[in-house]
Short mmCIF file of C-alpha atoms in Angstrom, two decimals:
data_model
loop_
_atom_site.label_atom_id
_atom_site.label_comp_id
_atom_site.label_asym_id
_atom_site.label_seq_id
_atom_site.Cartn_x
_atom_site.Cartn_y
_atom_site.Cartn_z
CA SER A 1 -8.99 -1.05 -46.58
CA LYS A 2 -9.09 -3.99 -48.95
CA LEU A 3 -8.45 -7.56 -47.89
CA GLY A 4 -8.14 -10.55 -50.16
CA ASP A 5 -6.93 -14.03 -50.90
CA GLN A 6 -6.57 -16.35 -53.86
CA ALA A 7 -8.51 -19.60 -53.92
CA ASN A 8 -6.53 -22.82 -53.95
CA SER A 9 -7.02 -25.60 -56.54
CA SER A 10 -10.11 -26.80 -54.62
CA GLY A 11 -11.66 -23.32 -54.69
CA ASP A 12 -11.15 -22.70 -50.96
CA TYR A 13 -9.98 -19.33 -49.71
CA THR A 14 -9.42 -17.62 -46.36
CA ILE A 15 -9.66 -13.90 -45.76
CA THR A 16 -8.09 -12.95 -42.46
CA GLY A 17 -8.26 -9.70 -40.55
CA VAL A 18 -11.88 -8.82 -41.38
CA PRO A 19 -12.78 -6.12 -38.82
CA GLN A 20 -15.81 -6.83 -36.61
CA ASP A 21 -18.23 -4.03 -35.86
CA ASN A 22 -18.85 -3.27 -32.21
CA VAL A 23 -22.49 -4.47 -32.22
CA PRO A 24 -24.54 -6.66 -29.86
CA SER A 25 -24.19 -10.42 -30.32
CA GLY A 26 -26.63 -11.84 -32.89
CA THR A 27 -26.74 -8.62 -34.88
CA GLU A 28 -26.00 -9.10 -38.59
CA GLN A 29 -22.71 -7.70 -39.80
CA SER A 30 -22.15 -7.58 -43.52
CA ARG A 31 -19.26 -6.81 -45.80
CA SER A 32 -19.18 -6.28 -49.53
CA ILE A 33 -17.12 -8.97 -51.23
CA THR A 34 -15.96 -8.98 -54.86
CA ALA A 35 -14.89 -12.31 -56.35
CA SER A 36 -13.26 -12.65 -59.72
CA ALA A 37 -11.36 -15.27 -61.67
CA THR A 38 -9.98 -15.60 -65.16
CA THR A 39 -12.71 -16.80 -67.58
CA PHE A 40 -15.45 -16.15 -64.99
CA GLU A 41 -17.83 -13.25 -64.47
CA THR A 42 -16.92 -10.94 -61.58
CA LYS A 43 -19.47 -11.03 -58.79
CA GLU A 44 -20.01 -8.54 -55.99
CA GLN A 45 -22.26 -9.39 -53.07
CA ASP A 46 -22.89 -8.43 -49.47
CA ILE A 47 -22.12 -11.28 -47.08
CA ASP A 48 -23.22 -11.60 -43.45
CA ILE A 49 -19.99 -12.18 -41.50
CA SER A 50 -21.65 -12.82 -38.14
CA GLY A 51 -22.14 -16.41 -37.02
CA ASP A 52 -20.85 -19.08 -39.42
CA LYS A 53 -17.67 -17.78 -40.95
CA ARG A 54 -17.72 -20.13 -43.98
CA LYS A 55 -19.25 -18.39 -47.00
CA ASN A 56 -19.59 -19.67 -50.57
CA ILE A 57 -19.53 -17.45 -53.62
CA THR A 58 -20.54 -19.00 -56.93
CA LEU A 59 -19.11 -17.50 -60.09
CA ASN A 60 -20.60 -18.09 -63.53
CA GLN A 61 -18.25 -18.89 -66.36
CA ALA A 62 -18.04 -16.00 -68.80
CA SER A 63 -19.06 -16.73 -72.38
CA ALA A 64 -19.13 -15.04 -75.77
CA LEU A 65 -20.11 -15.65 -79.39
CA LEU A 66 -17.98 -17.96 -81.53
CA ASN A 67 -19.00 -17.84 -85.18
CA GLY A 68 -17.56 -18.46 -88.60
CA GLU A 69 -18.02 -19.55 -92.19
CA VAL A 70 -17.13 -22.72 -94.11
CA THR A 71 -16.15 -22.50 -97.79
CA ASN A 72 -14.83 -24.88 -100.46
CA ALA A 73 -11.61 -24.54 -102.47
CA GLN A 74 -13.35 -22.15 -104.90
CA GLY A 75 -14.48 -19.92 -102.03
CA ARG A 76 -18.16 -20.92 -102.27
CA THR A 77 -19.98 -21.25 -98.96
CA LEU A 78 -21.01 -24.75 -97.90
CA ASP A 79 -24.23 -25.66 -96.11
CA ALA A 80 -24.95 -28.77 -94.02
CA VAL A 81 -21.37 -29.00 -92.74
CA THR A 82 -21.16 -30.25 -89.14
CA VAL A 83 -19.25 -27.93 -86.79
CA THR A 84 -18.24 -29.38 -83.42
CA ILE A 85 -16.68 -27.83 -80.33
CA GLU A 86 -15.29 -30.48 -78.00
CA SER A 87 -17.27 -30.73 -74.74
CA LEU A 88 -19.74 -28.05 -75.91
CA GLY A 89 -21.75 -29.52 -78.77
CA ARG A 90 -22.33 -29.32 -82.48
CA THR A 91 -24.28 -27.40 -85.08
CA THR A 92 -24.53 -27.34 -88.87
CA THR A 93 -23.78 -24.53 -91.28
CA THR A 94 -26.65 -22.53 -92.76
CA ASN A 95 -27.38 -22.13 -96.49
CA ASP A 96 -24.84 -19.27 -96.41
CA GLY A 97 -22.12 -21.49 -94.87
CA ASP A 98 -22.37 -19.70 -91.51
CA PHE A 99 -22.32 -21.24 -88.04
CA SER A 100 -22.48 -19.83 -84.52
CA PHE A 101 -22.19 -20.91 -80.91
CA PRO A 102 -23.71 -17.97 -78.96
CA ALA A 103 -22.60 -18.96 -75.43
CA THR A 104 -19.08 -20.32 -75.82
CA PRO A 105 -17.08 -20.28 -72.58
CA ILE A 106 -14.13 -17.90 -72.57
CA GLY A 107 -10.94 -19.82 -73.26
CA SER A 108 -9.35 -22.04 -75.89
CA HIS A 109 -11.47 -24.59 -77.80
CA ASN A 110 -10.87 -27.22 -80.47
CA VAL A 111 -13.30 -26.55 -83.37
CA THR A 112 -13.80 -29.25 -86.04
CA VAL A 113 -15.71 -29.07 -89.34
CA SER A 114 -16.75 -32.23 -91.15
CA HIS A 115 -18.84 -33.44 -94.08
CA PRO A 116 -18.76 -36.83 -95.85
CA ASP A 117 -17.72 -35.25 -99.19
CA TYR A 118 -15.03 -32.92 -97.78
CA THR A 119 -11.85 -33.05 -95.70
CA THR A 120 -12.29 -32.80 -91.96
CA LYS A 121 -10.39 -29.87 -90.46
CA SER A 122 -9.76 -28.78 -86.88
CA LYS A 123 -8.24 -25.69 -85.34
CA ARG A 124 -7.70 -24.31 -81.86
CA VAL A 125 -9.67 -21.10 -81.33
CA SER A 126 -9.25 -18.67 -78.42
CA VAL A 127 -12.52 -17.05 -77.36
CA GLY A 128 -12.18 -13.77 -75.48
CA THR A 129 -14.78 -11.48 -73.98
CA ASP A 130 -15.35 -9.98 -77.45
CA GLY A 131 -15.94 -13.46 -78.94
CA ALA A 132 -14.08 -15.06 -81.82
CA THR A 133 -14.40 -15.91 -85.50
CA ALA A 134 -13.21 -19.22 -86.99
CA ASN A 135 -13.39 -19.54 -90.78
CA PHE A 136 -12.61 -22.80 -92.58
CA ASN A 137 -11.79 -23.63 -96.19
CA ILE A 138 -12.15 -27.36 -96.93
CA ASP A 139 -11.37 -29.46 -100.00
CA ARG A 140 -13.73 -31.90 -101.65
CA THR A 141 -12.65 -35.56 -101.35
CA THR A 142 -15.35 -37.20 -103.52
CA PRO A 143 -16.24 -36.61 -107.18
CA VAL A 144 -18.95 -34.07 -107.95
CA ARG A 145 -22.15 -35.94 -108.76
CA LEU A 146 -24.17 -34.99 -111.85
CA SER A 147 -27.89 -35.70 -112.00
CA ILE A 148 -29.83 -35.45 -115.27
CA ASP A 149 -33.19 -33.93 -114.45
CA ALA A 150 -34.81 -33.78 -117.91
CA ILE A 151 -34.14 -34.08 -121.66
CA TYR A 152 -36.18 -32.11 -124.25
CA PRO A 153 -37.69 -33.06 -126.62
CA ARG A 154 -38.53 -36.46 -125.17
CA SER A 155 -38.10 -38.18 -128.51
CA ALA A 156 -35.30 -37.08 -130.80
CA GLN A 157 -33.68 -38.35 -133.96
CA PRO A 158 -29.92 -38.52 -134.60
CA GLY A 159 -28.69 -35.02 -135.38
CA ASP A 160 -31.57 -33.28 -133.53
CA VAL A 161 -30.68 -30.59 -131.00
CA VAL A 162 -31.72 -31.57 -127.46
CA THR A 163 -31.78 -29.66 -124.20
CA VAL A 164 -30.50 -31.38 -121.07
CA GLU A 165 -31.37 -30.04 -117.60
CA TYR A 166 -28.96 -31.20 -114.93
CA SER A 167 -27.87 -30.45 -111.37
CA LEU A 168 -24.62 -30.83 -109.48
CA ASP A 169 -24.24 -31.59 -105.79
CA GLU A 170 -21.25 -29.23 -105.40
CA THR A 171 -23.11 -26.95 -103.01
CA VAL A 172 -23.40 -29.86 -100.52
#
């Protein structure tokens, strides 16, 4: 038969009615115990029930992959954007605008993306056992900066055709 109990807010539990084997005193008696809790990994272990009746079972919090992509208003991916999960840490987006947190605890998390040239956005993301994806689209808040890299030919007269090489910082 199965016996069980739910732990209280302190994590304490009591399982009553565990049958004792008819064995000589001092002989180990064990029972298989399965412990489970929402957002934790289920654990099964054999526990010696002879002697001290207080037994601790430690459960590891379950985790999964949380990943996503950050893009601008035109749908272009943005690199070097900071992505933060409260109480877990931060990372930056790759050249492809991707980010990932491979061991995110199961549950609901506040995810924030930020960059000095773009709006900061946050959203609540629920991570299940299959993981979660959180994509962000953020708007630029500063003007695009133009840098002139070279002008050819170096010396020109009025009316001459010149070539200007330039770069924009739009891709962060």
